[in-house]
Amino acid sequence: QMSECLFFEGLPMPSILTNVETLCFAREEFLVRDDDVIIVSYPRSGTHWIIEILNLIHVNGDPTWIQTVPVFLRSPWIEDAHLQKDLINRNGPRLMVSHLPVQLFPRSYFNCNAKVVYILRNPKDIITSLYHVSRGFVCKKQPENFDEFLNRFIKGDVHYGSWFDHTLGWIKKRDMGSFLLIFYEELQRDPRGSVEKICQFLGKKLKPEEIDLVIRNSSFSAMKENKMSDHFAMDGRMQKVIIAPMLRKGVSGDWKNHFTVAQSEDFDKLFQEKMSRLDPGLFPWF
Ligand code: PPS
């Protein structure tokens, strides 16, 4: 059983960040506007990397803003109990973030032209990343070992519920409205191509040297040095409970240092079963 969590519609949600009232408001009453851009993801998929990239694109690569304003004020979370009101009153165009699964997402989004950037990452690397964050919780019951945590992840007994449900739910919606699917692995393999794709999606024209600045200022090392990029360290609520850094390793394939061969094979089988309705060619990690 997890502490630091509340259950909402059957899903464990992080009570550090949110509460029932905020979650109800998010879904039923939060008004998404046509000129909004929303980054959506399952936890530990590289959300903060995409936030940094979109923030930098907004200011043509100039790092001043990202180096002086904490990341969660630049791009607030829709389900954040402290910042939801600020978001409601913000003038557009707004850049917002959310880990909400599709069934808890603001209903108003589905009738408007707002843009969603959905970032996906190999779930084996997500489990690995999340395992290290869980071990960095001060008071939460820590996982006994990797195997126990893997089983919890598979059951969806983690914040925001099952990765499979989150991913399937959002991918099913990708043909409606403006939706850009970005992969963490693709971002790493081809940062320039990915940034260009994002610019095109946003309708933003950057000069080649401005794209260089975006890439340089959102690199793992630049973000690791920028305290403003570490949500855990900058947010008073999180400071108290999480001692893990937001940026840990920033690589693809670290799962190989954690999964046994049997665990990996079982997970692949489960992945194929659960994701069978999707084209396997969609995922760059196969
Ligand atoms: S959170 O807390 O759920 O919002 O986490 P999220 O931002 O989605 O994901 C954190 C992981 O993304 C990695 N990250 C990066 N990797 C490469 N380059 C850059 N610039 C970058 N920024 C963040 C971060 O290190 C976490 O992954 P792990 O594997 O734990 O290192």
PDB file of C-alpha atoms and ligand atoms in Angstrom:
ATOM      1  CA  GLN A   1       0.000   0.000   0.000  1.00  0.00           C
ATOM      2  CA  MET A   2       1.196   3.458  -0.874  1.00  0.00           C
ATOM      3  CA  SER A   3       1.154   6.325   1.508  1.00  0.00           C
ATOM      4  CA  GLU A   4       1.280   9.877   0.111  1.00  0.00           C
ATOM      5  CA  CYS A   5      -1.619   8.997  -2.118  1.00  0.00           C
ATOM      6  CA  LEU A   6      -5.340   9.378  -2.443  1.00  0.00           C
ATOM      7  CA  PHE A   7      -7.666   7.304  -4.536  1.00  0.00           C
ATOM      8  CA  PHE A   8      -9.716   9.033  -7.203  1.00  0.00           C
ATOM      9  CA  GLU A   9     -12.001   6.966  -9.439  1.00  0.00           C
ATOM     10  CA  GLY A  10     -10.014   3.934  -8.374  1.00  0.00           C
ATOM     11  CA  LEU A  11      -6.615   5.397  -9.286  1.00  0.00           C
ATOM     12  CA  PRO A  12      -3.824   6.188  -6.813  1.00  0.00           C
ATOM     13  CA  MET A  13      -3.021   9.906  -7.156  1.00  0.00           C
ATOM     14  CA  PRO A  14      -0.200  11.857  -5.489  1.00  0.00           C
ATOM     15  CA  SER A  15      -1.614  13.772  -2.537  1.00  0.00           C
ATOM     16  CA  ILE A  16       1.553  15.936  -2.440  1.00  0.00           C
ATOM     17  CA  LEU A  17       0.326  17.634  -5.596  1.00  0.00           C
ATOM     18  CA  THR A  18      -3.404  17.235  -5.832  1.00  0.00           C
ATOM     19  CA  ASN A  19      -6.702  16.585  -4.047  1.00  0.00           C
ATOM     20  CA  VAL A  20     -10.236  15.421  -4.850  1.00  0.00           C
ATOM     21  CA  GLU A  21     -11.615  18.920  -5.370  1.00  0.00           C
ATOM     22  CA  THR A  22      -8.834  19.869  -7.790  1.00  0.00           C
ATOM     23  CA  LEU A  23      -9.244  16.626  -9.724  1.00  0.00           C
ATOM     24  CA  CYS A  24     -13.038  17.074  -9.996  1.00  0.00           C
ATOM     25  CA  PHE A  25     -12.594  20.649 -11.153  1.00  0.00           C
ATOM     26  CA  ALA A  26      -9.931  19.596 -13.676  1.00  0.00           C
ATOM     27  CA  ARG A  27     -12.235  17.160 -15.396  1.00  0.00           C
ATOM     28  CA  GLU A  28     -15.636  18.837 -15.098  1.00  0.00           C
ATOM     29  CA  GLU A  29     -15.019  22.566 -15.141  1.00  0.00           C
ATOM     30  CA  PHE A  30     -11.522  23.423 -16.305  1.00  0.00           C
ATOM     31  CA  LEU A  31     -11.890  25.314 -19.593  1.00  0.00           C
ATOM     32  CA  VAL A  32      -9.275  24.404 -22.169  1.00  0.00           C
ATOM     33  CA  ARG A  33      -8.908  27.130 -24.804  1.00  0.00           C
ATOM     34  CA  ASP A  34      -8.187  26.820 -28.513  1.00  0.00           C
ATOM     35  CA  ASP A  35      -4.754  28.447 -28.190  1.00  0.00           C
ATOM     36  CA  ASP A  36      -3.574  26.241 -25.286  1.00  0.00           C
ATOM     37  CA  VAL A  37      -0.698  23.810 -25.632  1.00  0.00           C
ATOM     38  CA  ILE A  38      -0.732  20.890 -23.194  1.00  0.00           C
ATOM     39  CA  ILE A  39       2.106  18.437 -22.553  1.00  0.00           C
ATOM     40  CA  VAL A  40       0.663  15.105 -21.455  1.00  0.00           C
ATOM     41  CA  SER A  41       2.543  12.037 -20.255  1.00  0.00           C
ATOM     42  CA  TYR A  42       2.749   9.115 -17.891  1.00  0.00           C
ATOM     43  CA  PRO A  43       5.222   9.877 -15.054  1.00  0.00           C
ATOM     44  CA  ARG A  44       8.968   9.536 -15.776  1.00  0.00           C
ATOM     45  CA  SER A  45       8.507   9.596 -19.573  1.00  0.00           C
ATOM     46  CA  GLY A  46      10.659  12.698 -20.079  1.00  0.00           C
ATOM     47  CA  THR A  47       7.950  15.273 -19.381  1.00  0.00           C
ATOM     48  CA  HIS A  48      10.399  17.798 -17.969  1.00  0.00           C
ATOM     49  CA  TRP A  49      12.609  17.470 -21.009  1.00  0.00           C
ATOM     50  CA  ILE A  50       9.699  18.366 -23.303  1.00  0.00           C
ATOM     51  CA  ILE A  51       8.642  21.207 -21.000  1.00  0.00           C
ATOM     52  CA  GLU A  52      12.153  22.676 -21.238  1.00  0.00           C
ATOM     53  CA  ILE A  53      12.152  22.299 -25.035  1.00  0.00           C
ATOM     54  CA  LEU A  54       8.750  23.970 -25.445  1.00  0.00           C
ATOM     55  CA  ASN A  55       9.709  26.762 -23.046  1.00  0.00           C
ATOM     56  CA  LEU A  56      12.907  27.375 -25.022  1.00  0.00           C
ATOM     57  CA  ILE A  57      11.087  27.323 -28.368  1.00  0.00           C
ATOM     58  CA  HIS A  58       8.733  29.974 -26.967  1.00  0.00           C
ATOM     59  CA  VAL A  59      11.671  32.354 -26.370  1.00  0.00           C
ATOM     60  CA  ASN A  60      13.704  31.393 -29.465  1.00  0.00           C
ATOM     61  CA  GLY A  61      16.285  29.459 -27.436  1.00  0.00           C
ATOM     62  CA  ASP A  62      17.212  32.233 -24.985  1.00  0.00           C
ATOM     63  CA  PRO A  63      17.919  30.496 -21.621  1.00  0.00           C
ATOM     64  CA  THR A  64      17.119  33.505 -19.378  1.00  0.00           C
ATOM     65  CA  TRP A  65      13.542  32.458 -18.620  1.00  0.00           C
ATOM     66  CA  ILE A  66      14.316  28.798 -17.848  1.00  0.00           C
ATOM     67  CA  GLN A  67      17.222  29.846 -15.626  1.00  0.00           C
ATOM     68  CA  THR A  68      15.217  32.284 -13.523  1.00  0.00           C
ATOM     69  CA  VAL A  69      11.719  30.807 -13.137  1.00  0.00           C
ATOM     70  CA  PRO A  70      10.976  27.359 -11.603  1.00  0.00           C
ATOM     71  CA  VAL A  71       9.709  24.893 -14.163  1.00  0.00           C
ATOM     72  CA  PHE A  72       6.295  24.409 -12.501  1.00  0.00           C
ATOM     73  CA  LEU A  73       5.580  28.160 -12.697  1.00  0.00           C
ATOM     74  CA  ARG A  74       6.607  28.364 -16.339  1.00  0.00           C
ATOM     75  CA  SER A  75       4.286  25.503 -17.202  1.00  0.00           C
ATOM     76  CA  PRO A  76       1.863  24.650 -14.391  1.00  0.00           C
ATOM     77  CA  TRP A  77       0.205  21.278 -13.932  1.00  0.00           C
ATOM     78  CA  ILE A  78      -3.559  21.209 -14.508  1.00  0.00           C
ATOM     79  CA  GLU A  79      -4.000  18.873 -11.513  1.00  0.00           C
ATOM     80  CA  ASP A  80      -1.807  20.961  -9.176  1.00  0.00           C
ATOM     81  CA  ALA A  81      -3.946  22.093  -6.218  1.00  0.00           C
ATOM     82  CA  HIS A  82      -1.795  25.208  -5.732  1.00  0.00           C
ATOM     83  CA  LEU A  83      -1.520  26.339  -9.343  1.00  0.00           C
ATOM     84  CA  GLN A  84      -4.816  25.399 -10.955  1.00  0.00           C
ATOM     85  CA  LYS A  85      -6.376  28.778 -10.052  1.00  0.00           C
ATOM     86  CA  ASP A  86      -3.368  30.612 -11.459  1.00  0.00           C
ATOM     87  CA  LEU A  87      -3.820  28.698 -14.701  1.00  0.00           C
ATOM     88  CA  ILE A  88      -7.508  29.546 -14.930  1.00  0.00           C
ATOM     89  CA  ASN A  89      -6.661  33.240 -14.701  1.00  0.00           C
ATOM     90  CA  ARG A  90      -3.670  33.169 -17.044  1.00  0.00           C
ATOM     91  CA  ASN A  91      -3.887  34.982 -20.339  1.00  0.00           C
ATOM     92  CA  GLY A  92      -3.287  32.853 -23.406  1.00  0.00           C
ATOM     93  CA  PRO A  93      -1.569  31.227 -25.034  1.00  0.00           C
ATOM     94  CA  ARG A  94      -1.013  28.963 -22.041  1.00  0.00           C
ATOM     95  CA  LEU A  95       1.499  26.128 -21.820  1.00  0.00           C
ATOM     96  CA  MET A  96       0.306  23.529 -19.325  1.00  0.00           C
ATOM     97  CA  VAL A  97       1.286  20.041 -18.247  1.00  0.00           C
ATOM     98  CA  SER A  98      -0.606  16.985 -17.036  1.00  0.00           C
ATOM     99  CA  HIS A  99      -0.084  13.344 -16.126  1.00  0.00           C
ATOM    100  CA  LEU A 100      -3.846  12.748 -16.136  1.00  0.00           C
ATOM    101  CA  PRO A 101      -5.159   9.667 -17.922  1.00  0.00           C
ATOM    102  CA  VAL A 102      -7.639  10.419 -20.666  1.00  0.00           C
ATOM    103  CA  GLN A 103     -10.730   9.654 -18.552  1.00  0.00           C
ATOM    104  CA  LEU A 104      -9.716  12.252 -15.937  1.00  0.00           C
ATOM    105  CA  PHE A 105      -8.593  14.916 -18.422  1.00  0.00           C
ATOM    106  CA  PRO A 106     -10.607  18.167 -18.807  1.00  0.00           C
ATOM    107  CA  ARG A 107     -13.708  17.292 -20.841  1.00  0.00           C
ATOM    108  CA  SER A 108     -13.606  20.682 -22.537  1.00  0.00           C
ATOM    109  CA  TYR A 109     -10.432  19.653 -24.384  1.00  0.00           C
ATOM    110  CA  PHE A 110     -12.361  17.177 -26.497  1.00  0.00           C
ATOM    111  CA  ASN A 111     -14.441  19.955 -28.070  1.00  0.00           C
ATOM    112  CA  CYS A 112     -11.720  22.448 -28.854  1.00  0.00           C
ATOM    113  CA  ASN A 113      -8.611  22.965 -30.968  1.00  0.00           C
ATOM    114  CA  ALA A 114      -5.980  22.997 -28.211  1.00  0.00           C
ATOM    115  CA  LYS A 115      -2.757  21.171 -29.010  1.00  0.00           C
ATOM    116  CA  VAL A 116      -1.526  18.160 -27.045  1.00  0.00           C
ATOM    117  CA  VAL A 117       2.065  16.907 -27.105  1.00  0.00           C
ATOM    118  CA  TYR A 118       2.102  13.359 -25.691  1.00  0.00           C
ATOM    119  CA  ILE A 119       5.485  11.932 -24.766  1.00  0.00           C
ATOM    120  CA  LEU A 120       6.035   8.176 -24.630  1.00  0.00           C
ATOM    121  CA  ARG A 121       9.017   6.216 -23.305  1.00  0.00           C
ATOM    122  CA  ASN A 122       9.960   2.559 -23.127  1.00  0.00           C
ATOM    123  CA  PRO A 123       7.978   1.367 -20.072  1.00  0.00           C
ATOM    124  CA  LYS A 124      10.935  -0.704 -18.894  1.00  0.00           C
ATOM    125  CA  ASP A 125      12.963   2.502 -18.536  1.00  0.00           C
ATOM    126  CA  ILE A 126       9.982   4.171 -16.869  1.00  0.00           C
ATOM    127  CA  ILE A 127       9.802   1.383 -14.260  1.00  0.00           C
ATOM    128  CA  THR A 128      13.545   1.736 -13.663  1.00  0.00           C
ATOM    129  CA  SER A 129      13.321   5.504 -13.317  1.00  0.00           C
ATOM    130  CA  LEU A 130      10.269   5.316 -11.045  1.00  0.00           C
ATOM    131  CA  TYR A 131      11.910   2.674  -8.875  1.00  0.00           C
ATOM    132  CA  HIS A 132      14.742   5.072  -8.096  1.00  0.00           C
ATOM    133  CA  VAL A 133      12.336   7.928  -7.348  1.00  0.00           C
ATOM    134  CA  SER A 134      10.315   5.648  -5.018  1.00  0.00           C
ATOM    135  CA  ARG A 135      13.469   4.817  -3.124  1.00  0.00           C
ATOM    136  CA  GLY A 136      14.115   8.533  -2.753  1.00  0.00           C
ATOM    137  CA  PHE A 137      10.883   9.148  -0.857  1.00  0.00           C
ATOM    138  CA  VAL A 138      11.490  10.141   2.728  1.00  0.00           C
ATOM    139  CA  CYS A 139       8.357   8.816   4.398  1.00  0.00           C
ATOM    140  CA  LYS A 140       6.580   6.760   1.760  1.00  0.00           C
ATOM    141  CA  LYS A 141       6.826   3.015   2.174  1.00  0.00           C
ATOM    142  CA  GLN A 142       9.743   2.162  -0.025  1.00  0.00           C
ATOM    143  CA  PRO A 143       9.708  -0.844  -2.346  1.00  0.00           C
ATOM    144  CA  GLU A 144      11.411  -3.867  -0.791  1.00  0.00           C
ATOM    145  CA  ASN A 145      13.172  -4.713  -4.028  1.00  0.00           C
ATOM    146  CA  PHE A 146      12.909  -4.293  -7.784  1.00  0.00           C
ATOM    147  CA  ASP A 147      10.760  -7.396  -8.283  1.00  0.00           C
ATOM    148  CA  GLU A 148       8.140  -6.172  -5.827  1.00  0.00           C
ATOM    149  CA  PHE A 149       8.091  -2.778  -7.516  1.00  0.00           C
ATOM    150  CA  LEU A 150       7.811  -4.303 -10.984  1.00  0.00           C
ATOM    151  CA  ASN A 151       4.738  -6.240  -9.871  1.00  0.00           C
ATOM    152  CA  ARG A 152       3.185  -3.106  -8.432  1.00  0.00           C
ATOM    153  CA  PHE A 153       3.819  -1.242 -11.676  1.00  0.00           C
ATOM    154  CA  ILE A 154       2.244  -4.027 -13.734  1.00  0.00           C
ATOM    155  CA  LYS A 155      -0.837  -4.007 -11.495  1.00  0.00           C
ATOM    156  CA  GLY A 156      -1.106  -0.227 -11.838  1.00  0.00           C
ATOM    157  CA  ASP A 157      -0.540   0.202  -8.095  1.00  0.00           C
ATOM    158  CA  VAL A 158       1.491   3.399  -8.664  1.00  0.00           C
ATOM    159  CA  HIS A 159       0.585   7.080  -9.019  1.00  0.00           C
ATOM    160  CA  TYR A 160      -1.681   7.730 -12.041  1.00  0.00           C
ATOM    161  CA  GLY A 161      -2.413   4.005 -12.388  1.00  0.00           C
ATOM    162  CA  SER A 162      -1.481   1.568 -15.133  1.00  0.00           C
ATOM    163  CA  TRP A 163       0.994   2.616 -17.844  1.00  0.00           C
ATOM    164  CA  PHE A 164      -0.862   0.381 -20.292  1.00  0.00           C
ATOM    165  CA  ASP A 165      -4.221   2.040 -19.641  1.00  0.00           C
ATOM    166  CA  HIS A 166      -2.707   5.529 -19.793  1.00  0.00           C
ATOM    167  CA  THR A 167      -0.924   4.877 -23.071  1.00  0.00           C
ATOM    168  CA  LEU A 168      -3.781   3.016 -24.775  1.00  0.00           C
ATOM    169  CA  GLY A 169      -6.304   5.604 -23.614  1.00  0.00           C
ATOM    170  CA  TRP A 170      -4.335   8.486 -25.078  1.00  0.00           C
ATOM    171  CA  ILE A 171      -3.199   6.774 -28.267  1.00  0.00           C
ATOM    172  CA  LYS A 172      -6.832   5.968 -29.071  1.00  0.00           C
ATOM    173  CA  LYS A 173      -7.549   9.709 -29.013  1.00  0.00           C
ATOM    174  CA  ARG A 174      -4.645  10.685 -31.214  1.00  0.00           C
ATOM    175  CA  ASP A 175      -6.685  11.113 -34.389  1.00  0.00           C
ATOM    176  CA  MET A 176      -9.042  13.604 -32.856  1.00  0.00           C
ATOM    177  CA  GLY A 177      -7.771  17.139 -32.731  1.00  0.00           C
ATOM    178  CA  SER A 178      -4.209  18.390 -32.744  1.00  0.00           C
ATOM    179  CA  PHE A 179      -2.077  15.674 -31.244  1.00  0.00           C
ATOM    180  CA  LEU A 180       1.682  15.147 -31.508  1.00  0.00           C
ATOM    181  CA  LEU A 181       3.227  11.885 -30.356  1.00  0.00           C
ATOM    182  CA  ILE A 182       6.877  12.214 -29.331  1.00  0.00           C
ATOM    183  CA  PHE A 183       9.120   9.389 -28.168  1.00  0.00           C
ATOM    184  CA  TYR A 184      11.847   9.879 -25.570  1.00  0.00           C
ATOM    185  CA  GLU A 185      14.104   7.535 -27.546  1.00  0.00           C
ATOM    186  CA  GLU A 186      13.537   9.502 -30.758  1.00  0.00           C
ATOM    187  CA  LEU A 187      14.294  12.760 -28.976  1.00  0.00           C
ATOM    188  CA  GLN A 188      17.605  11.254 -27.904  1.00  0.00           C
ATOM    189  CA  ARG A 189      18.432   9.767 -31.293  1.00  0.00           C
ATOM    190  CA  ASP A 190      17.551  12.855 -33.306  1.00  0.00           C
ATOM    191  CA  PRO A 191      17.135  15.994 -31.190  1.00  0.00           C
ATOM    192  CA  ARG A 192      17.206  18.360 -34.171  1.00  0.00           C
ATOM    193  CA  GLY A 193      14.595  16.436 -36.152  1.00  0.00           C
ATOM    194  CA  SER A 194      12.408  16.231 -33.038  1.00  0.00           C
ATOM    195  CA  VAL A 195      12.692  19.949 -32.233  1.00  0.00           C
ATOM    196  CA  GLU A 196      11.891  20.801 -35.860  1.00  0.00           C
ATOM    197  CA  LYS A 197       8.852  18.532 -35.726  1.00  0.00           C
ATOM    198  CA  ILE A 198       7.659  20.228 -32.533  1.00  0.00           C
ATOM    199  CA  CYS A 199       8.181  23.708 -34.050  1.00  0.00           C
ATOM    200  CA  GLN A 200       6.180  22.730 -37.091  1.00  0.00           C
ATOM    201  CA  PHE A 201       3.382  21.369 -34.901  1.00  0.00           C
ATOM    202  CA  LEU A 202       3.299  24.620 -32.911  1.00  0.00           C
ATOM    203  CA  GLY A 203       3.448  26.738 -36.040  1.00  0.00           C
ATOM    204  CA  LYS A 204       6.661  28.359 -34.795  1.00  0.00           C
ATOM    205  CA  LYS A 205       9.507  29.248 -37.157  1.00  0.00           C
ATOM    206  CA  LEU A 206      12.998  29.195 -35.616  1.00  0.00           C
ATOM    207  CA  LYS A 207      16.303  29.996 -37.299  1.00  0.00           C
ATOM    208  CA  PRO A 208      18.850  27.129 -37.395  1.00  0.00           C
ATOM    209  CA  GLU A 209      21.000  28.845 -34.744  1.00  0.00           C
ATOM    210  CA  GLU A 210      17.938  29.253 -32.500  1.00  0.00           C
ATOM    211  CA  ILE A 211      17.257  25.542 -32.827  1.00  0.00           C
ATOM    212  CA  ASP A 212      20.878  24.946 -31.773  1.00  0.00           C
ATOM    213  CA  LEU A 213      20.219  27.014 -28.654  1.00  0.00           C
ATOM    214  CA  VAL A 214      17.054  25.044 -27.852  1.00  0.00           C
ATOM    215  CA  ILE A 215      18.952  21.750 -28.129  1.00  0.00           C
ATOM    216  CA  ARG A 216      21.959  22.950 -26.148  1.00  0.00           C
ATOM    217  CA  ASN A 217      19.952  24.514 -23.327  1.00  0.00           C
ATOM    218  CA  SER A 218      17.689  21.473 -22.931  1.00  0.00           C
ATOM    219  CA  SER A 219      20.466  18.878 -22.893  1.00  0.00           C
ATOM    220  CA  PHE A 220      20.701  16.560 -19.891  1.00  0.00           C
ATOM    221  CA  SER A 221      23.806  18.328 -18.573  1.00  0.00           C
ATOM    222  CA  ALA A 222      22.343  21.840 -19.019  1.00  0.00           C
ATOM    223  CA  MET A 223      19.145  20.812 -17.228  1.00  0.00           C
ATOM    224  CA  LYS A 224      21.046  19.022 -14.492  1.00  0.00           C
ATOM    225  CA  GLU A 225      22.973  22.234 -13.791  1.00  0.00           C
ATOM    226  CA  ASN A 226      19.847  24.397 -13.823  1.00  0.00           C
ATOM    227  CA  LYS A 227      18.223  24.203 -10.397  1.00  0.00           C
ATOM    228  CA  MET A 228      15.061  25.813 -11.847  1.00  0.00           C
ATOM    229  CA  SER A 229      14.558  22.637 -13.904  1.00  0.00           C
ATOM    230  CA  ASP A 230      14.334  20.393 -10.838  1.00  0.00           C
ATOM    231  CA  HIS A 231      10.696  20.315  -9.796  1.00  0.00           C
ATOM    232  CA  PHE A 232      11.477  18.125  -6.769  1.00  0.00           C
ATOM    233  CA  ALA A 233      14.105  20.537  -5.441  1.00  0.00           C
ATOM    234  CA  MET A 234      12.236  23.802  -6.182  1.00  0.00           C
ATOM    235  CA  ASP A 235       8.730  22.921  -4.980  1.00  0.00           C
ATOM    236  CA  GLY A 236       8.418  23.247  -1.190  1.00  0.00           C
ATOM    237  CA  ARG A 237       5.829  20.448  -1.027  1.00  0.00           C
ATOM    238  CA  MET A 238       8.128  18.005  -2.796  1.00  0.00           C
ATOM    239  CA  GLN A 239      11.346  19.113  -1.073  1.00  0.00           C
ATOM    240  CA  LYS A 240       9.982  17.674   2.147  1.00  0.00           C
ATOM    241  CA  VAL A 241       9.277  14.185   0.849  1.00  0.00           C
ATOM    242  CA  ILE A 242      11.501  13.457  -2.132  1.00  0.00           C
ATOM    243  CA  ILE A 243      15.261  13.370  -1.871  1.00  0.00           C
ATOM    244  CA  ALA A 244      15.806  11.916  -5.351  1.00  0.00           C
ATOM    245  CA  PRO A 245      16.922  14.313  -8.081  1.00  0.00           C
ATOM    246  CA  MET A 246      14.469  14.953 -10.944  1.00  0.00           C
ATOM    247  CA  LEU A 247      17.229  14.198 -13.457  1.00  0.00           C
ATOM    248  CA  ARG A 248      18.846  10.869 -12.652  1.00  0.00           C
ATOM    249  CA  LYS A 249      20.672   9.226 -15.584  1.00  0.00           C
ATOM    250  CA  GLY A 250      18.883  10.411 -18.691  1.00  0.00           C
ATOM    251  CA  VAL A 251      19.663   7.392 -20.838  1.00  0.00           C
ATOM    252  CA  SER A 252      17.709   4.735 -22.731  1.00  0.00           C
ATOM    253  CA  GLY A 253      18.185   1.097 -21.808  1.00  0.00           C
ATOM    254  CA  ASP A 254      19.129   1.432 -18.135  1.00  0.00           C
ATOM    255  CA  TRP A 255      16.407  -1.223 -17.594  1.00  0.00           C
ATOM    256  CA  LYS A 256      19.018  -3.791 -18.657  1.00  0.00           C
ATOM    257  CA  ASN A 257      20.820  -3.120 -15.368  1.00  0.00           C
ATOM    258  CA  HIS A 258      17.662  -3.911 -13.380  1.00  0.00           C
ATOM    259  CA  PHE A 259      15.570  -6.574 -15.151  1.00  0.00           C
ATOM    260  CA  THR A 260      16.539 -10.239 -15.069  1.00  0.00           C
ATOM    261  CA  VAL A 261      16.152 -12.110 -18.369  1.00  0.00           C
ATOM    262  CA  ALA A 262      12.991 -13.769 -17.035  1.00  0.00           C
ATOM    263  CA  GLN A 263      11.475 -10.469 -15.874  1.00  0.00           C
ATOM    264  CA  SER A 264      12.230  -8.931 -19.244  1.00  0.00           C
ATOM    265  CA  GLU A 265      10.673 -11.814 -21.181  1.00  0.00           C
ATOM    266  CA  ASP A 266       7.558 -11.803 -19.010  1.00  0.00           C
ATOM    267  CA  PHE A 267       7.199  -8.062 -19.439  1.00  0.00           C
ATOM    268  CA  ASP A 268       7.585  -8.282 -23.235  1.00  0.00           C
ATOM    269  CA  LYS A 269       4.866 -10.933 -23.340  1.00  0.00           C
ATOM    270  CA  LEU A 270       2.548  -8.790 -21.270  1.00  0.00           C
ATOM    271  CA  PHE A 271       3.320  -5.778 -23.465  1.00  0.00           C
ATOM    272  CA  GLN A 272       2.415  -7.722 -26.593  1.00  0.00           C
ATOM    273  CA  GLU A 273      -0.835  -8.933 -25.051  1.00  0.00           C
ATOM    274  CA  LYS A 274      -1.911  -5.537 -23.769  1.00  0.00           C
ATOM    275  CA  MET A 275      -0.833  -3.523 -26.803  1.00  0.00           C
ATOM    276  CA  SER A 276      -1.891  -6.031 -29.466  1.00  0.00           C
ATOM    277  CA  ARG A 277      -4.390  -3.605 -30.979  1.00  0.00           C
ATOM    278  CA  LEU A 278      -1.574  -1.216 -31.932  1.00  0.00           C
ATOM    279  CA  ASP A 279       0.964  -1.553 -34.722  1.00  0.00           C
ATOM    280  CA  PRO A 280       4.184  -2.844 -33.065  1.00  0.00           C
ATOM    281  CA  GLY A 281       6.104  -0.689 -35.564  1.00  0.00           C
ATOM    282  CA  LEU A 282       4.847   2.339 -33.645  1.00  0.00           C
ATOM    283  CA  PHE A 283       7.296   1.788 -30.799  1.00  0.00           C
ATOM    284  CA  PRO A 284      10.956   2.645 -31.477  1.00  0.00           C
ATOM    285  CA  TRP A 285      12.330   0.381 -28.761  1.00  0.00           C
ATOM    286  CA  PHE A 286      11.586  -2.876 -30.613  1.00  0.00           C
TER     287      PHE A 286
HETATM  288  S1  PPS B   1       8.123  13.278 -13.736  1.00  0.00           S
HETATM  289  O1  PPS B   1       8.682  13.500 -12.394  1.00  0.00           O
HETATM  290  O2  PPS B   1       7.199  12.158 -13.707  1.00  0.00           O
HETATM  291  O3  PPS B   1       7.494  14.474 -14.316  1.00  0.00           O
HETATM  292  O4  PPS B   1       9.381  12.855 -14.611  1.00  0.00           O
HETATM  293  P1  PPS B   1       9.626  13.118 -16.168  1.00  0.00           P
HETATM  294  O5  PPS B   1      10.097  14.488 -16.371  1.00  0.00           O
HETATM  295  O6  PPS B   1       8.471  12.637 -16.970  1.00  0.00           O
HETATM  296  O7  PPS B   1      10.828  12.085 -16.470  1.00  0.00           O
HETATM  297  C1  PPS B   1      12.050  12.116 -15.791  1.00  0.00           C
HETATM  298  C2  PPS B   1      13.042  11.291 -16.593  1.00  0.00           C
HETATM  299  O8  PPS B   1      13.410  12.057 -17.766  1.00  0.00           O
HETATM  300  C3  PPS B   1      14.816  12.215 -17.782  1.00  0.00           C
HETATM  301  N1  PPS B   1      15.199  13.490 -18.414  1.00  0.00           N
HETATM  302  C4  PPS B   1      16.065  13.586 -19.457  1.00  0.00           C
HETATM  303  N2  PPS B   1      16.703  12.651 -20.169  1.00  0.00           N
HETATM  304  C5  PPS B   1      17.535  13.082 -21.158  1.00  0.00           C
HETATM  305  N3  PPS B   1      17.744  14.371 -21.457  1.00  0.00           N
HETATM  306  C6  PPS B   1      17.137  15.357 -20.761  1.00  0.00           C
HETATM  307  N4  PPS B   1      17.359  16.629 -21.062  1.00  0.00           N
HETATM  308  C7  PPS B   1      16.234  14.969 -19.704  1.00  0.00           C
HETATM  309  N5  PPS B   1      15.464  15.650 -18.821  1.00  0.00           N
HETATM  310  C8  PPS B   1      14.854  14.733 -18.053  1.00  0.00           C
HETATM  311  C9  PPS B   1      15.197  12.164 -16.310  1.00  0.00           C
HETATM  312  O9  PPS B   1      16.562  11.986 -16.132  1.00  0.00           O
HETATM  313  C10 PPS B   1      14.324  11.015 -15.840  1.00  0.00           C
HETATM  314  O10 PPS B   1      14.786   9.737 -16.312  1.00  0.00           O
HETATM  315  P2  PPS B   1      15.872   8.799 -15.559  1.00  0.00           P
HETATM  316  O11 PPS B   1      15.926   7.548 -16.373  1.00  0.00           O
HETATM  317  O12 PPS B   1      15.385   8.543 -14.175  1.00  0.00           O
HETATM  318  O13 PPS B   1      17.167   9.536 -15.598  1.00  0.00           O
END
